[in-house]
Amino acid sequence: MEAKLLSIALGFFLLFLPQVASVRVELDKEKIAGFWKEVAVASDQNLVLRAQKRVEGLFLTFSGRNITVKAVYNSSGNCKTEKAVGSERDTAGEFAFPGHREIFVLDTDYEHYAILRMSLIWQGRDFHVLEYFTRSLEDEDNPSFWRFRDMTADIGLYLLARHGRCAELLKEGLI
Ligand SMILES: *[C@@H]1O[C@H](CO)[C@@H](O)[C@H](O)[C@H]1NC(C)=O
Ligand SMILES: *[C@@H]1O[C@H](CO)[C@@H](O)[C@H](O)[C@H]1NC(C)=O
């Protein structure tokens, strides 16, 4: 376990080294589908943390090798959604989206938490964000969160507000 965590943490910094692939979970797409609440975001780029659109939750759907990510955010009081359709890469847990965006599933137990790495190339620069999600809207004391905090100890961490109403609407399928 320790070794796995260490390699995940290193994976964040040594993005393009081959060992990163080996730490990713064998992904069961059916099991990771559905609602995820965004709990915390870590990035060494302040720009990312200061983003105007603070995503509260995601809903993942799969169809063959396609993935649809529906994200909900609070835009000055209104819940807005955005959809992106991507496709699975040959490596399990890696998905590519238009606009040089990628999602990697670093760790998940499917039922309680998921740790994803989002990457984006924008204006020739790489941006990476590590994100912690939970299935539940409630604050759960899951040990995986403390591992996430350890992993991201040297990176700027942004904790989301406790209860996002937009996440609730997405979870209930009302949006
Ligand atoms: C995957 O997406 C492509 C492009 O949007 C579409 O043409 C294709 O039918 C989709 N495949 C499945 C299995 O949904
Ligand atoms: C959106 O955020 C504002 C504060 O910026 C808050 O007052 C409002 O209740 C939020 N709306 C929802 C639907 O969560």
mmCIF file of C-alpha atoms and ligand atoms in Angstrom:
data_model
loop_
_atom_site.group_PDB
_atom_site.id
_atom_site.type_symbol
_atom_site.label_atom_id
_atom_site.label_comp_id
_atom_site.label_asym_id
_atom_site.label_seq_id
_atom_site.Cartn_x
_atom_site.Cartn_y
_atom_site.Cartn_z
ATOM 1 C CA MET A 1 0.000 0.000 0.000
ATOM 2 C CA GLU A 2 2.719 2.456 0.980
ATOM 3 C CA ALA A 3 4.603 1.739 -2.210
ATOM 4 C CA LYS A 4 1.491 2.203 -4.261
ATOM 5 C CA LEU A 5 0.755 5.557 -2.639
ATOM 6 C CA LEU A 6 4.272 6.703 -3.117
ATOM 7 C CA SER A 7 4.163 5.836 -6.774
ATOM 8 C CA ILE A 8 0.877 7.670 -7.166
ATOM 9 C CA ALA A 9 2.377 10.729 -5.534
ATOM 10 C CA LEU A 10 5.459 10.482 -7.694
ATOM 11 C CA GLY A 11 3.308 9.856 -10.715
ATOM 12 C CA PHE A 12 1.944 13.324 -10.306
ATOM 13 C CA PHE A 13 5.387 14.803 -10.728
ATOM 14 C CA LEU A 14 6.920 12.331 -13.124
ATOM 15 C CA LEU A 15 4.046 12.416 -15.477
ATOM 16 C CA PHE A 16 5.582 10.896 -18.502
ATOM 17 C CA LEU A 17 7.603 8.098 -17.008
ATOM 18 C CA PRO A 18 6.388 4.603 -17.728
ATOM 19 C CA GLN A 19 5.843 3.560 -14.111
ATOM 20 C CA VAL A 20 2.867 5.878 -13.891
ATOM 21 C CA ALA A 21 0.784 3.523 -15.950
ATOM 22 C CA SER A 22 1.425 0.668 -13.575
ATOM 23 C CA VAL A 23 -0.068 2.450 -10.571
ATOM 24 C CA ARG A 24 -3.371 3.081 -12.222
ATOM 25 C CA VAL A 25 -6.151 0.771 -11.257
ATOM 26 C CA GLU A 26 -7.561 -1.744 -13.667
ATOM 27 C CA LEU A 27 -10.684 0.205 -14.326
ATOM 28 C CA ASP A 28 -14.154 -1.283 -14.223
ATOM 29 C CA LYS A 29 -16.072 1.312 -16.192
ATOM 30 C CA GLU A 30 -19.493 0.082 -15.163
ATOM 31 C CA LYS A 31 -18.559 0.437 -11.532
ATOM 32 C CA ILE A 32 -17.099 3.912 -11.779
ATOM 33 C CA ALA A 33 -20.034 5.294 -13.768
ATOM 34 C CA GLY A 34 -22.488 7.662 -12.117
ATOM 35 C CA PHE A 35 -22.289 10.578 -9.743
ATOM 36 C CA TRP A 36 -19.161 11.876 -8.027
ATOM 37 C CA LYS A 37 -18.967 14.888 -5.760
ATOM 38 C CA GLU A 38 -15.838 16.994 -6.036
ATOM 39 C CA VAL A 39 -14.362 17.444 -2.575
ATOM 40 C CA ALA A 40 -10.850 18.744 -3.065
ATOM 41 C CA VAL A 41 -8.583 19.959 -5.816
ATOM 42 C CA ALA A 42 -4.810 20.143 -5.729
ATOM 43 C CA SER A 43 -2.564 21.880 -8.188
ATOM 44 C CA ASP A 44 0.743 23.643 -8.123
ATOM 45 C CA GLN A 45 -0.717 26.163 -10.521
ATOM 46 C CA ASN A 46 -2.693 28.828 -8.725
ATOM 47 C CA LEU A 47 -4.451 29.668 -11.918
ATOM 48 C CA VAL A 48 -6.225 26.349 -11.755
ATOM 49 C CA LEU A 49 -7.258 26.771 -8.150
ATOM 50 C CA ARG A 50 -8.575 30.251 -8.781
ATOM 51 C CA ALA A 51 -10.719 29.103 -11.695
ATOM 52 C CA GLN A 52 -14.051 30.843 -11.833
ATOM 53 C CA LYS A 53 -15.988 27.721 -12.580
ATOM 54 C CA ARG A 54 -15.831 25.620 -9.483
ATOM 55 C CA VAL A 55 -17.107 22.206 -10.428
ATOM 56 C CA GLU A 56 -19.235 20.647 -7.705
ATOM 57 C CA GLY A 57 -19.821 17.263 -9.202
ATOM 58 C CA LEU A 58 -19.451 14.965 -12.174
ATOM 59 C CA PHE A 59 -21.668 12.369 -13.728
ATOM 60 C CA LEU A 60 -19.858 9.741 -15.789
ATOM 61 C CA THR A 61 -21.479 7.613 -18.454
ATOM 62 C CA PHE A 62 -19.851 5.066 -20.705
ATOM 63 C CA SER A 63 -20.808 3.736 -24.075
ATOM 64 C CA GLY A 64 -18.357 1.361 -25.691
ATOM 65 C CA ARG A 65 -15.034 3.185 -25.580
ATOM 66 C CA ASN A 66 -16.723 6.548 -25.193
ATOM 67 C CA ILE A 67 -17.004 8.445 -21.963
ATOM 68 C CA THR A 68 -19.352 11.328 -21.284
ATOM 69 C CA VAL A 69 -18.504 13.619 -18.423
ATOM 70 C CA LYS A 70 -21.225 15.938 -17.283
ATOM 71 C CA ALA A 71 -19.926 18.553 -14.882
ATOM 72 C CA VAL A 72 -22.050 20.859 -12.769
ATOM 73 C CA TYR A 73 -20.963 24.192 -11.377
ATOM 74 C CA ASN A 74 -22.495 27.159 -9.629
ATOM 75 C CA SER A 75 -22.395 30.155 -11.906
ATOM 76 C CA SER A 76 -23.383 33.222 -9.851
ATOM 77 C CA GLY A 77 -26.208 31.399 -8.178
ATOM 78 C CA ASN A 78 -27.323 29.223 -11.068
ATOM 79 C CA CYS A 79 -26.416 25.590 -11.569
ATOM 80 C CA LYS A 80 -24.940 25.079 -15.008
ATOM 81 C CA THR A 81 -23.814 21.886 -16.641
ATOM 82 C CA GLU A 82 -21.211 21.182 -19.265
ATOM 83 C CA LYS A 83 -20.673 17.965 -21.142
ATOM 84 C CA ALA A 84 -17.544 16.563 -22.682
ATOM 85 C CA VAL A 85 -17.317 13.389 -24.703
ATOM 86 C CA GLY A 86 -14.027 11.586 -24.778
ATOM 87 C CA SER A 87 -12.689 8.188 -25.576
ATOM 88 C CA GLU A 88 -10.724 5.557 -23.792
ATOM 89 C CA ARG A 89 -7.069 5.119 -24.533
ATOM 90 C CA ASP A 90 -5.406 1.753 -24.772
ATOM 91 C CA THR A 91 -4.269 2.060 -21.176
ATOM 92 C CA ALA A 92 -7.045 1.318 -18.717
ATOM 93 C CA GLY A 93 -8.206 4.366 -16.799
ATOM 94 C CA GLU A 94 -7.007 6.919 -19.371
ATOM 95 C CA PHE A 95 -9.431 9.028 -21.328
ATOM 96 C CA ALA A 96 -8.731 11.660 -23.938
ATOM 97 C CA PHE A 97 -11.011 14.596 -24.721
ATOM 98 C CA PRO A 98 -11.041 17.192 -27.480
ATOM 99 C CA GLY A 99 -8.924 20.245 -26.740
ATOM 100 C CA HIS A 100 -5.905 18.328 -25.407
ATOM 101 C CA ARG A 101 -7.660 17.349 -22.232
ATOM 102 C CA GLU A 102 -7.143 14.083 -20.424
ATOM 103 C CA ILE A 103 -8.482 12.301 -17.408
ATOM 104 C CA PHE A 104 -6.609 9.565 -15.586
ATOM 105 C CA VAL A 105 -8.191 7.495 -12.880
ATOM 106 C CA LEU A 106 -5.421 7.129 -10.323
ATOM 107 C CA ASP A 107 -7.268 5.338 -7.584
ATOM 108 C CA THR A 108 -10.811 4.389 -6.644
ATOM 109 C CA ASP A 109 -12.771 1.888 -4.613
ATOM 110 C CA TYR A 110 -15.844 2.681 -6.775
ATOM 111 C CA GLU A 111 -18.146 2.941 -3.756
ATOM 112 C CA HIS A 112 -16.697 5.781 -1.726
ATOM 113 C CA TYR A 113 -13.934 7.716 -3.402
ATOM 114 C CA ALA A 114 -12.041 8.336 -6.611
ATOM 115 C CA ILE A 115 -8.809 10.198 -7.228
ATOM 116 C CA LEU A 116 -8.489 11.571 -10.728
ATOM 117 C CA ARG A 117 -5.796 13.495 -12.483
ATOM 118 C CA MET A 118 -6.965 16.004 -15.039
ATOM 119 C CA SER A 119 -4.499 17.338 -17.580
ATOM 120 C CA LEU A 120 -4.839 20.101 -20.049
ATOM 121 C CA ILE A 121 -2.504 21.641 -22.550
ATOM 122 C CA TRP A 122 -3.357 25.272 -22.874
ATOM 123 C CA GLN A 123 -1.343 27.871 -24.738
ATOM 124 C CA GLY A 124 1.488 25.392 -24.999
ATOM 125 C CA ARG A 125 1.608 24.763 -21.258
ATOM 126 C CA ASP A 126 0.688 21.652 -19.340
ATOM 127 C CA PHE A 127 -1.744 22.016 -16.477
ATOM 128 C CA HIS A 128 -2.381 19.210 -14.051
ATOM 129 C CA VAL A 129 -4.876 18.928 -11.297
ATOM 130 C CA LEU A 130 -5.341 16.149 -8.807
ATOM 131 C CA GLU A 131 -8.901 15.800 -7.624
ATOM 132 C CA TYR A 132 -10.605 13.902 -4.866
ATOM 133 C CA PHE A 133 -14.222 12.812 -5.309
ATOM 134 C CA THR A 134 -16.752 11.019 -3.139
ATOM 135 C CA ARG A 135 -19.923 9.182 -4.034
ATOM 136 C CA SER A 136 -21.747 10.637 -1.103
ATOM 137 C CA LEU A 137 -22.817 14.248 -0.687
ATOM 138 C CA GLU A 138 -22.174 13.980 3.023
ATOM 139 C CA ASP A 139 -18.752 14.532 4.476
ATOM 140 C CA GLU A 140 -17.393 11.110 5.056
ATOM 141 C CA ASP A 141 -14.337 10.376 7.058
ATOM 142 C CA ASN A 142 -12.644 8.109 4.579
ATOM 143 C CA PRO A 143 -8.964 7.259 5.110
ATOM 144 C CA SER A 144 -8.401 7.776 1.400
ATOM 145 C CA PHE A 145 -8.879 11.498 1.944
ATOM 146 C CA TRP A 146 -5.942 11.639 4.331
ATOM 147 C CA ARG A 147 -3.864 9.769 1.790
ATOM 148 C CA PHE A 148 -4.898 12.330 -0.803
ATOM 149 C CA ARG A 149 -3.798 15.102 1.562
ATOM 150 C CA ASP A 150 -0.474 13.409 2.097
ATOM 151 C CA MET A 151 -0.001 12.976 -1.619
ATOM 152 C CA THR A 152 -0.694 16.621 -2.227
ATOM 153 C CA ALA A 153 1.050 18.051 0.832
ATOM 154 C CA ASP A 154 3.474 20.034 -1.301
ATOM 155 C CA ILE A 155 0.869 21.252 -3.731
ATOM 156 C CA GLY A 156 -1.710 23.981 -3.326
ATOM 157 C CA LEU A 157 -4.931 22.470 -2.041
ATOM 158 C CA TYR A 158 -8.385 23.839 -2.470
ATOM 159 C CA LEU A 159 -11.199 22.398 -0.405
ATOM 160 C CA LEU A 160 -14.661 22.850 -1.695
ATOM 161 C CA ALA A 161 -17.599 24.201 0.218
ATOM 162 C CA ARG A 162 -19.370 21.644 2.326
ATOM 163 C CA HIS A 163 -22.654 21.418 0.593
ATOM 164 C CA GLY A 164 -23.095 22.260 -3.026
ATOM 165 C CA ARG A 165 -26.718 22.363 -4.005
ATOM 166 C CA CYS A 166 -25.721 21.949 -7.653
ATOM 167 C CA ALA A 167 -24.030 18.637 -6.879
ATOM 168 C CA GLU A 168 -27.213 17.502 -5.190
ATOM 169 C CA LEU A 169 -29.300 18.324 -8.266
ATOM 170 C CA LEU A 170 -26.904 16.435 -10.503
ATOM 171 C CA LYS A 171 -26.939 13.441 -8.200
ATOM 172 C CA GLU A 172 -30.734 13.400 -8.132
ATOM 173 C CA GLY A 173 -30.803 13.553 -11.919
ATOM 174 C CA LEU A 174 -32.667 16.866 -11.823
ATOM 175 C CA ILE A 175 -30.187 18.725 -13.956
HETATM 176 C C1 LIG B 1 -18.597 7.116 -29.681
HETATM 177 O O1 LIG B 1 -18.531 8.470 -30.107
HETATM 178 C C2 LIG B 1 -18.414 8.621 -31.501
HETATM 179 C C3 LIG B 1 -18.154 10.095 -31.783
HETATM 180 O O2 LIG B 1 -18.963 10.924 -30.990
HETATM 181 C C4 LIG B 1 -19.684 8.104 -32.147
HETATM 182 O O3 LIG B 1 -19.604 8.240 -33.544
HETATM 183 C C5 LIG B 1 -19.840 6.627 -31.785
HETATM 184 O O4 LIG B 1 -21.068 6.152 -32.296
HETATM 185 C C6 LIG B 1 -19.831 6.461 -30.270
HETATM 186 N N1 LIG B 1 -19.840 5.035 -29.942
HETATM 187 C C7 LIG B 1 -20.627 4.521 -29.007
HETATM 188 C C8 LIG B 1 -20.512 3.043 -28.799
HETATM 189 O O5 LIG B 1 -21.401 5.185 -28.344
HETATM 190 C C1 LIG B 2 -24.164 29.420 -5.613
HETATM 191 O O1 LIG B 2 -23.203 30.174 -4.940
HETATM 192 C C2 LIG B 2 -23.720 31.286 -4.255
HETATM 193 C C3 LIG B 2 -22.555 32.021 -3.641
HETATM 194 O O2 LIG B 2 -21.661 32.375 -4.650
HETATM 195 C C4 LIG B 2 -24.703 30.831 -3.200
HETATM 196 O O3 LIG B 2 -25.259 31.949 -2.554
HETATM 197 C C5 LIG B 2 -25.802 30.028 -3.860
HETATM 198 O O4 LIG B 2 -26.671 29.511 -2.887
HETATM 199 C C6 LIG B 2 -25.228 28.903 -4.672
HETATM 200 N N1 LIG B 2 -26.282 28.254 -5.412
HETATM 201 C C7 LIG B 2 -26.510 26.954 -5.381
HETATM 202 C C8 LIG B 2 -27.673 26.477 -6.180
HETATM 203 O O5 LIG B 2 -25.810 26.165 -4.729
#
